[in-house]
Short mmCIF file of C-alpha atoms in Angstrom, two decimals:
data_model
loop_
_atom_site.label_atom_id
_atom_site.label_comp_id
_atom_site.label_asym_id
_atom_site.label_seq_id
_atom_site.Cartn_x
_atom_site.Cartn_y
_atom_site.Cartn_z
CA UNK A 1 0.00 0.00 0.00
CA UNK A 2 1.52 3.31 -1.12
CA UNK A 3 0.49 6.10 1.28
CA UNK A 4 1.36 9.76 0.76
CA UNK A 5 0.69 12.51 3.31
CA UNK A 6 0.54 16.04 1.85
CA UNK A 7 0.75 19.08 4.15
CA UNK A 8 2.56 22.38 4.60
CA UNK A 9 5.43 20.96 6.70
CA UNK A 10 6.07 18.11 9.12
CA UNK A 11 5.55 18.85 12.83
CA UNK A 12 6.25 16.98 16.07
CA UNK A 13 2.49 16.44 16.37
CA UNK A 14 2.47 14.42 13.11
CA UNK A 15 5.86 12.76 12.89
CA UNK A 16 5.22 10.01 15.51
CA UNK A 17 2.16 8.83 13.53
CA UNK A 18 4.17 8.93 10.31
CA UNK A 19 6.95 6.89 11.89
CA UNK A 20 4.50 4.27 13.17
CA UNK A 21 2.80 4.03 9.77
CA UNK A 22 6.19 3.38 8.20
CA UNK A 23 6.70 0.39 10.50
CA UNK A 24 3.64 -1.45 9.17
CA UNK A 25 4.44 -4.21 6.70
CA UNK A 26 3.21 -3.52 3.18
CA UNK A 27 3.24 0.29 3.65
CA UNK A 28 5.36 2.50 1.39
CA UNK A 29 5.10 5.95 3.01
CA UNK A 30 6.10 9.47 1.93
CA UNK A 31 5.37 12.82 3.55
CA UNK A 32 5.21 15.69 1.05
CA UNK A 33 6.10 19.07 2.57
CA UNK A 34 4.80 21.96 0.49
CA UNK A 35 6.50 24.72 2.52
CA UNK A 36 9.61 25.18 4.66
CA UNK A 37 9.03 25.41 8.40
CA UNK A 38 8.53 28.96 9.67
CA UNK A 39 11.57 30.70 11.13
CA UNK A 40 9.50 31.71 14.15
CA UNK A 41 9.05 28.05 15.09
CA UNK A 42 12.76 27.35 14.65
CA UNK A 43 13.53 30.30 16.92
CA UNK A 44 11.24 28.74 19.55
CA UNK A 45 13.37 25.59 19.53
CA UNK A 46 11.33 23.39 17.21
CA UNK A 47 13.17 20.90 15.01
CA UNK A 48 13.09 21.16 11.21
CA UNK A 49 11.47 17.79 10.57
CA UNK A 50 11.29 18.42 6.83
CA UNK A 51 14.85 17.05 6.86
CA UNK A 52 13.65 13.55 7.79
CA UNK A 53 14.46 10.90 5.13
CA UNK A 54 10.82 10.08 4.32
CA UNK A 55 9.98 13.74 3.55
CA UNK A 56 9.81 15.00 -0.03
CA UNK A 57 10.41 18.76 0.04
CA UNK A 58 8.26 19.84 -2.89
CA UNK A 59 9.14 23.52 -2.41
CA UNK A 60 12.80 23.07 -3.29
CA UNK A 61 12.34 22.97 -7.08
CA UNK A 62 9.77 22.66 -9.86
CA UNK A 63 11.13 19.21 -10.66
CA UNK A 64 10.53 17.96 -7.09
CA UNK A 65 7.07 19.55 -7.06
CA UNK A 66 6.17 17.64 -10.22
CA UNK A 67 7.40 14.45 -8.56
CA UNK A 68 5.01 15.20 -5.71
CA UNK A 69 2.13 15.62 -8.16
CA UNK A 70 2.95 12.24 -9.69
CA UNK A 71 2.87 10.67 -6.22
CA UNK A 72 -0.53 12.30 -5.69
CA UNK A 73 -1.85 10.58 -8.81
CA UNK A 74 -0.35 7.14 -8.34
CA UNK A 75 -0.53 6.45 -4.58
CA UNK A 76 -3.16 4.09 -3.18
CA UNK A 77 -4.08 6.32 -0.24
CA UNK A 78 -3.61 10.06 0.10
CA UNK A 79 -3.75 12.03 3.35
CA UNK A 80 -4.28 15.76 2.99
CA UNK A 81 -3.42 18.35 5.61
CA UNK A 82 -2.94 22.01 4.76
CA UNK A 83 -3.02 21.99 0.94
CA UNK A 84 -4.71 23.88 -1.88
CA UNK A 85 -8.13 23.06 -3.34
CA UNK A 86 -6.47 22.50 -6.72
CA UNK A 87 -4.43 19.57 -5.33
CA UNK A 88 -7.54 18.11 -3.67
CA UNK A 89 -9.41 18.27 -6.96
CA UNK A 90 -6.48 16.75 -8.84
CA UNK A 91 -6.59 13.75 -6.49
CA UNK A 92 -10.38 13.36 -6.80
CA UNK A 93 -9.96 13.08 -10.58
CA UNK A 94 -8.00 9.86 -10.06
CA UNK A 95 -10.98 8.16 -8.38
CA UNK A 96 -8.67 6.84 -5.66
CA UNK A 97 -9.25 7.14 -1.89
CA UNK A 98 -8.33 10.37 -0.13
CA UNK A 99 -8.53 11.45 3.53
CA UNK A 100 -8.91 15.16 4.26
CA UNK A 101 -7.47 15.94 7.70
CA UNK A 102 -8.97 19.09 9.19
CA UNK A 103 -9.57 20.99 12.39
CA UNK A 104 -12.89 22.78 12.70
CA UNK A 105 -13.64 25.24 9.92
CA UNK A 106 -15.69 27.88 11.71
CA UNK A 107 -13.58 28.81 14.72
CA UNK A 108 -14.96 32.35 14.64
CA UNK A 109 -18.53 31.39 13.83
CA UNK A 110 -20.30 30.32 10.67
CA UNK A 111 -19.57 33.36 8.50
CA UNK A 112 -16.94 35.27 10.45
CA UNK A 113 -13.87 33.41 9.23
CA UNK A 114 -14.72 33.37 5.53
CA UNK A 115 -16.26 35.85 3.16
CA UNK A 116 -19.52 34.70 1.50
CA UNK A 117 -17.57 34.20 -1.71
CA UNK A 118 -14.95 32.01 -0.01
CA UNK A 119 -17.65 30.09 1.85
CA UNK A 120 -19.40 29.34 -1.43
CA UNK A 121 -16.15 28.18 -3.03
CA UNK A 122 -15.42 25.84 -0.11
CA UNK A 123 -18.96 24.49 -0.16
CA UNK A 124 -18.76 23.79 -3.89
CA UNK A 125 -15.35 22.11 -3.55
CA UNK A 126 -16.02 19.80 -0.60
CA UNK A 127 -19.63 18.95 -1.43
CA UNK A 128 -18.47 17.89 -4.90
CA UNK A 129 -16.49 15.06 -3.26
CA UNK A 130 -19.58 13.21 -2.03
CA UNK A 131 -19.60 10.70 -4.89
CA UNK A 132 -15.88 10.00 -4.61
CA UNK A 133 -13.98 7.86 -2.07
CA UNK A 134 -13.04 10.97 -0.08
CA UNK A 135 -13.21 10.87 3.71
CA UNK A 136 -12.81 13.34 6.55
CA UNK A 137 -10.39 12.85 9.46
CA UNK A 138 -11.67 15.15 12.20
CA UNK A 139 -8.89 16.82 14.18
CA UNK A 140 -11.58 18.40 16.34
CA UNK A 141 -14.80 17.13 17.86
CA UNK A 142 -16.57 19.98 16.04
CA UNK A 143 -15.16 19.34 12.53
CA UNK A 144 -17.90 16.97 11.43
CA UNK A 145 -20.66 19.47 12.24
CA UNK A 146 -18.79 22.30 10.50
CA UNK A 147 -18.36 20.32 7.28
CA UNK A 148 -21.96 19.16 7.45
CA UNK A 149 -22.87 22.84 7.02
CA UNK A 150 -21.04 22.61 3.71
CA UNK A 151 -23.05 19.53 2.77
CA UNK A 152 -19.88 17.42 2.85
CA UNK A 153 -18.69 14.04 4.18
CA UNK A 154 -22.04 12.67 5.32
CA UNK A 155 -21.33 9.28 6.98
CA UNK A 156 -17.68 9.66 5.91
CA UNK A 157 -16.24 11.50 8.94
CA UNK A 158 -13.92 9.77 11.42
CA UNK A 159 -12.41 10.79 14.75
CA UNK A 160 -8.80 11.83 14.43
CA UNK A 161 -6.45 14.33 16.02
CA UNK A 162 -2.79 15.08 16.51
CA UNK A 163 -0.52 12.43 17.95
CA UNK A 164 2.61 13.76 19.63
CA UNK A 165 5.08 11.34 21.15
CA UNK A 166 3.59 9.25 23.96
CA UNK A 167 5.94 8.36 26.79
CA UNK A 168 5.62 5.02 28.60
CA UNK A 169 6.59 5.17 32.25
CA UNK A 170 7.67 2.08 34.17
CA UNK A 171 5.24 3.03 36.92
CA UNK A 172 2.77 5.90 36.45
CA UNK A 173 1.93 5.80 40.16
CA UNK A 174 5.56 6.55 41.01
CA UNK A 175 5.59 9.51 38.59
CA UNK A 176 2.44 10.96 40.15
CA UNK A 177 3.73 10.38 43.69
CA UNK A 178 6.80 12.50 42.89
CA UNK A 179 4.86 15.49 41.53
CA UNK A 180 5.23 18.80 43.35
CA UNK A 181 2.36 19.20 45.85
CA UNK A 182 -0.35 21.76 44.92
CA UNK A 183 1.39 22.51 41.60
CA UNK A 184 -0.51 24.05 38.68
CA UNK A 185 0.71 24.61 35.11
CA UNK A 186 -0.44 26.68 32.12
CA UNK A 187 1.32 26.35 28.72
CA UNK A 188 0.72 28.19 25.46
CA UNK A 189 1.16 31.34 23.45
CA UNK A 190 0.02 34.37 25.41
CA UNK A 191 -2.66 35.53 22.99
CA UNK A 192 -6.28 36.56 23.36
CA UNK A 193 -8.05 33.29 22.58
CA UNK A 194 -5.84 31.15 24.80
CA UNK A 195 -6.83 33.25 27.83
CA UNK A 196 -3.77 33.07 30.10
CA UNK A 197 -5.50 35.68 32.26
CA UNK A 198 -7.91 32.98 33.46
CA UNK A 199 -5.00 31.14 35.10
CA UNK A 200 -3.95 34.34 36.91
CA UNK A 201 -7.52 34.92 38.07
CA UNK A 202 -7.59 31.39 39.50
CA UNK A 203 -4.31 32.05 41.30
CA UNK A 204 -5.66 35.32 42.71
CA UNK A 205 -8.74 33.60 44.16
CA UNK A 206 -6.74 30.69 45.56
CA UNK A 207 -4.39 33.05 47.37
CA UNK A 208 -7.30 35.08 48.72
CA UNK A 209 -8.75 31.88 50.20
CA UNK A 210 -5.45 30.96 51.81
CA UNK A 211 -4.34 28.08 49.57
CA UNK A 212 -0.64 27.24 49.34
CA UNK A 213 0.18 26.44 45.71
CA UNK A 214 2.48 27.21 42.77
CA UNK A 215 1.43 28.26 39.27
CA UNK A 216 3.97 28.02 36.44
CA UNK A 217 3.22 29.86 33.19
CA UNK A 218 5.19 28.75 30.10
CA UNK A 219 4.97 30.71 26.85
CA UNK A 220 5.19 34.21 25.48
CA UNK A 221 3.17 36.47 23.22
CA UNK A 222 1.47 39.84 22.99
CA UNK A 223 -0.36 39.41 26.31
CA UNK A 224 2.80 38.64 28.27
CA UNK A 225 3.19 42.16 29.66
CA UNK A 226 -0.47 42.24 30.65
CA UNK A 227 -0.06 38.93 32.50
CA UNK A 228 3.08 40.20 34.23
CA UNK A 229 1.19 43.31 35.36
CA UNK A 230 -1.66 41.15 36.70
CA UNK A 231 0.83 39.10 38.72
CA UNK A 232 2.41 42.23 40.19
CA UNK A 233 -0.88 44.03 40.85
CA UNK A 234 -2.30 41.06 42.75
CA UNK A 235 0.97 40.38 44.60
CA UNK A 236 1.29 36.86 43.22
CA UNK A 237 5.06 36.78 42.69
CA UNK A 238 5.47 34.40 45.61
CA UNK A 239 3.28 31.73 43.97
CA UNK A 240 3.21 32.51 40.22
CA UNK A 241 6.26 32.27 37.97
CA UNK A 242 6.46 33.29 34.30
CA UNK A 243 9.07 31.22 32.43
CA UNK A 244 8.79 32.51 28.87
CA UNK A 245 9.14 30.17 25.89
CA UNK A 246 10.58 26.66 26.25
CA UNK A 247 11.35 23.73 23.96
CA UNK A 248 8.80 20.88 23.75
CA UNK A 249 11.17 18.67 25.78
CA UNK A 250 11.43 21.24 28.59
CA UNK A 251 7.65 21.66 28.65
CA UNK A 252 7.20 17.92 29.11
CA UNK A 253 9.58 17.97 32.07
CA UNK A 254 7.40 20.57 33.76
CA UNK A 255 4.27 18.54 33.03
CA UNK A 256 5.83 15.48 34.66
CA UNK A 257 6.36 17.50 37.86
CA UNK A 258 2.91 19.12 37.91
CA UNK A 259 -0.34 17.85 39.44
CA UNK A 260 -2.93 20.13 37.74
CA UNK A 261 -2.87 21.40 34.15
CA UNK A 262 -5.08 24.30 33.00
CA UNK A 263 -6.25 24.42 29.37
CA UNK A 264 -8.20 27.64 28.97
CA UNK A 265 -8.52 28.24 25.20
CA UNK A 266 -11.81 29.14 23.55
CA UNK A 267 -13.33 27.85 20.30
CA UNK A 268 -10.32 29.06 18.27
CA UNK A 269 -8.27 26.09 19.58
CA UNK A 270 -8.61 23.56 16.77
CA UNK A 271 -7.16 20.53 18.58
CA UNK A 272 -4.73 21.43 21.35
CA UNK A 273 -1.90 18.91 21.56
CA UNK A 274 -0.87 20.14 25.01
CA UNK A 275 -3.86 18.12 26.24
CA UNK A 276 -2.27 14.94 24.83
CA UNK A 277 1.05 15.82 26.44
CA UNK A 278 -0.31 16.83 29.85
CA UNK A 279 -2.57 13.77 30.11
CA UNK A 280 0.34 11.56 29.05
CA UNK A 281 2.32 13.15 31.90
CA UNK A 282 -0.28 12.09 34.47
CA UNK A 283 -1.68 15.59 35.07
CA UNK A 284 -5.23 16.11 36.25
CA UNK A 285 -6.40 18.48 33.51
CA UNK A 286 -9.10 21.16 33.69
CA UNK A 287 -10.11 22.03 30.13
CA UNK A 288 -12.52 24.33 28.33
CA UNK A 289 -15.41 22.36 26.82
CA UNK A 290 -15.07 23.91 23.39
CA UNK A 291 -11.46 22.91 22.63
CA UNK A 292 -11.38 20.44 19.74
CA UNK A 293 -9.59 17.59 21.52
CA UNK A 294 -11.59 17.70 24.75
CA UNK A 295 -14.85 15.90 23.79
CA UNK A 296 -12.82 13.18 22.05
CA UNK A 297 -10.33 12.45 24.82
CA UNK A 298 -11.77 13.64 28.15
CA UNK A 299 -14.47 11.87 30.11
CA UNK A 300 -15.45 14.32 32.79
CA UNK A 301 -14.38 13.35 36.33
CA UNK A 302 -12.86 10.10 35.02
CA UNK A 303 -9.68 11.21 33.25
CA UNK A 304 -10.01 15.00 33.47
CA UNK A 305 -12.38 17.81 34.35
CA UNK A 306 -14.26 19.99 31.85
CA UNK A 307 -15.45 23.52 32.57
CA UNK A 308 -17.70 25.83 30.57
CA UNK A 309 -15.59 27.90 28.19
CA UNK A 310 -15.13 31.46 29.41
CA UNK A 311 -16.65 30.78 32.83
CA UNK A 312 -13.88 31.58 35.32
CA UNK A 313 -16.13 30.67 38.26
CA UNK A 314 -16.57 27.17 36.85
CA UNK A 315 -12.84 26.88 36.18
CA UNK A 316 -11.96 28.00 39.70
CA UNK A 317 -14.49 25.66 41.28
CA UNK A 318 -12.95 22.67 39.51
CA UNK A 319 -9.34 23.62 40.27
CA UNK A 320 -10.25 24.02 43.93
CA UNK A 321 -11.97 20.61 43.85
CA UNK A 322 -8.75 18.98 42.64
CA UNK A 323 -6.67 20.72 45.31
CA UNK A 324 -9.12 19.58 47.99
CA UNK A 325 -9.47 16.01 46.66
CA UNK A 326 -6.03 14.36 46.45
CA UNK A 327 -7.42 10.84 46.02
CA UNK A 328 -9.69 11.85 43.13
CA UNK A 329 -6.91 13.93 41.57
CA UNK A 330 -4.63 10.91 41.75
CA UNK A 331 -7.15 8.63 40.00
CA UNK A 332 -7.81 11.22 37.32
CA UNK A 333 -4.07 11.54 36.64
CA UNK A 334 -3.64 7.77 36.33
CA UNK A 335 -6.64 7.48 34.01
CA UNK A 336 -5.40 10.39 31.91
CA UNK A 337 -2.11 8.59 31.38
CA UNK A 338 -3.88 5.35 30.43
CA UNK A 339 -6.04 7.20 27.87
CA UNK A 340 -2.89 8.17 25.99
CA UNK A 341 -0.86 5.02 26.61
CA UNK A 342 -3.69 2.70 25.53
CA UNK A 343 -5.81 4.67 23.05
CA UNK A 344 -4.89 8.14 21.75
CA UNK A 345 -1.32 7.41 20.68
CA UNK A 346 0.62 7.27 17.39
CA UNK A 347 0.84 3.45 17.34
CA UNK A 348 -2.90 2.96 17.72
CA UNK A 349 -3.63 5.73 15.21
CA UNK A 350 -1.38 4.13 12.58
CA UNK A 351 -2.81 0.66 13.16
CA UNK A 352 -6.42 1.83 12.96
CA UNK A 353 -5.80 4.11 9.97
CA UNK A 354 -4.18 1.24 8.09
CA UNK A 355 -7.15 -1.03 8.84
CA UNK A 356 -9.58 1.66 7.71
CA UNK A 357 -7.64 2.27 4.49
CA UNK A 358 -7.50 -1.47 3.78
CA UNK A 359 -11.26 -1.80 4.19
CA UNK A 360 -11.85 1.05 1.75
CA UNK A 361 -9.40 -0.37 -0.81
CA UNK A 362 -11.27 -3.69 -0.55
CA UNK A 363 -14.49 -1.98 -1.58
CA UNK A 364 -16.21 -0.94 1.66
CA UNK A 365 -17.73 2.49 1.08
CA UNK A 366 -18.12 3.67 4.69
CA UNK A 367 -16.38 1.19 7.01
CA UNK A 368 -17.42 1.23 10.68
CA UNK A 369 -14.58 -0.73 12.25
CA UNK A 370 -14.47 0.90 15.70
CA UNK A 371 -17.16 1.93 18.17
CA UNK A 372 -15.10 4.61 19.91
CA UNK A 373 -11.77 6.39 19.81
CA UNK A 374 -9.43 6.93 16.87
CA UNK A 375 -11.04 6.18 13.48
CA UNK A 376 -14.50 5.62 14.95
CA UNK A 377 -17.40 7.54 13.44
CA UNK A 378 -17.32 11.26 14.30
CA UNK A 379 -20.72 12.26 15.54
CA UNK A 380 -22.35 15.61 14.73
CA UNK A 381 -21.34 17.66 17.79
CA UNK A 382 -22.40 21.28 18.18
CA UNK A 383 -20.92 23.85 20.53
CA UNK A 384 -23.52 23.59 23.28
CA UNK A 385 -22.35 22.98 26.83
CA UNK A 386 -24.18 20.49 29.00
CA UNK A 387 -23.84 21.33 32.67
CA UNK A 388 -21.47 18.97 34.44
#
């Protein structure tokens, strides 16, 4: 089976899946990078994974780009990340199976991200695929509903995501036992829709109520000065520390030492791979309900807590619950780790994707191989929050 994955460039959220797919017998795999990695990401310490041996760098010359187009036409299975409509249409013309990998489309609302003209073009493009073997891999719990508004991928949408490296610990209980007591962590770019200010507000209220805790903030961005001012104004320097930007490896080290992880983004967060990483590190996570990865991976009070997006009172209530409930926090951390080690990991994603692709190549139009998890049917999920 010849599988080709087209996207802008290879990231550490995709490469573990690619590596596991390569390991499967009978798979000939190529990743086609259409762009070089951004200098900003390199400056932040990210590796240039376009240099990996299985990557075809189509941007380096016209000749290499044409080789990529030939791969598009001849491969058995094509995965599509961030690519142009013209390449999608070129693949559809072959009549061969294609998987479109997408986060949610309408992060700003139905018509606020796209002009009416662009919306119409997208609708015409994706709805035209309905009679072809083209499928949707949903890298957000809300992707299926968004594409349904385009009249696309009915009964052809599957749960997917991003699959960063999953660590296996000899004893997850030992890792959790060694975590810093009453430790809280927030990680991300300091921008409006990630809401780092919510973490500071939680810290303010905890201190006012007399809790002893630490809050580490990792990341930088345009709101960094505002966050620093909030820390100073509320006299939180003794319990809140701003670390700036760190490499992915350094972030994971902090997660391994932390008991509670805050994930405060709003609907603009397509997937949110820090949820994978923090759960893998045995953190008890408290996550906004509208983040793309949350409905897929988190079962409330079992392997994480979910709060209503934008509701700081709800967020604070659930953080305080975890601080006051060490036994429950412990169980949630263990279950979070198991969710990644057993289900939402690159190995399982590659295995299930291969089985799904095989079924389609053998003539099944809409295979339903799994009842839950990766590559199971993606239900039509709207934004509504059900009180927990």
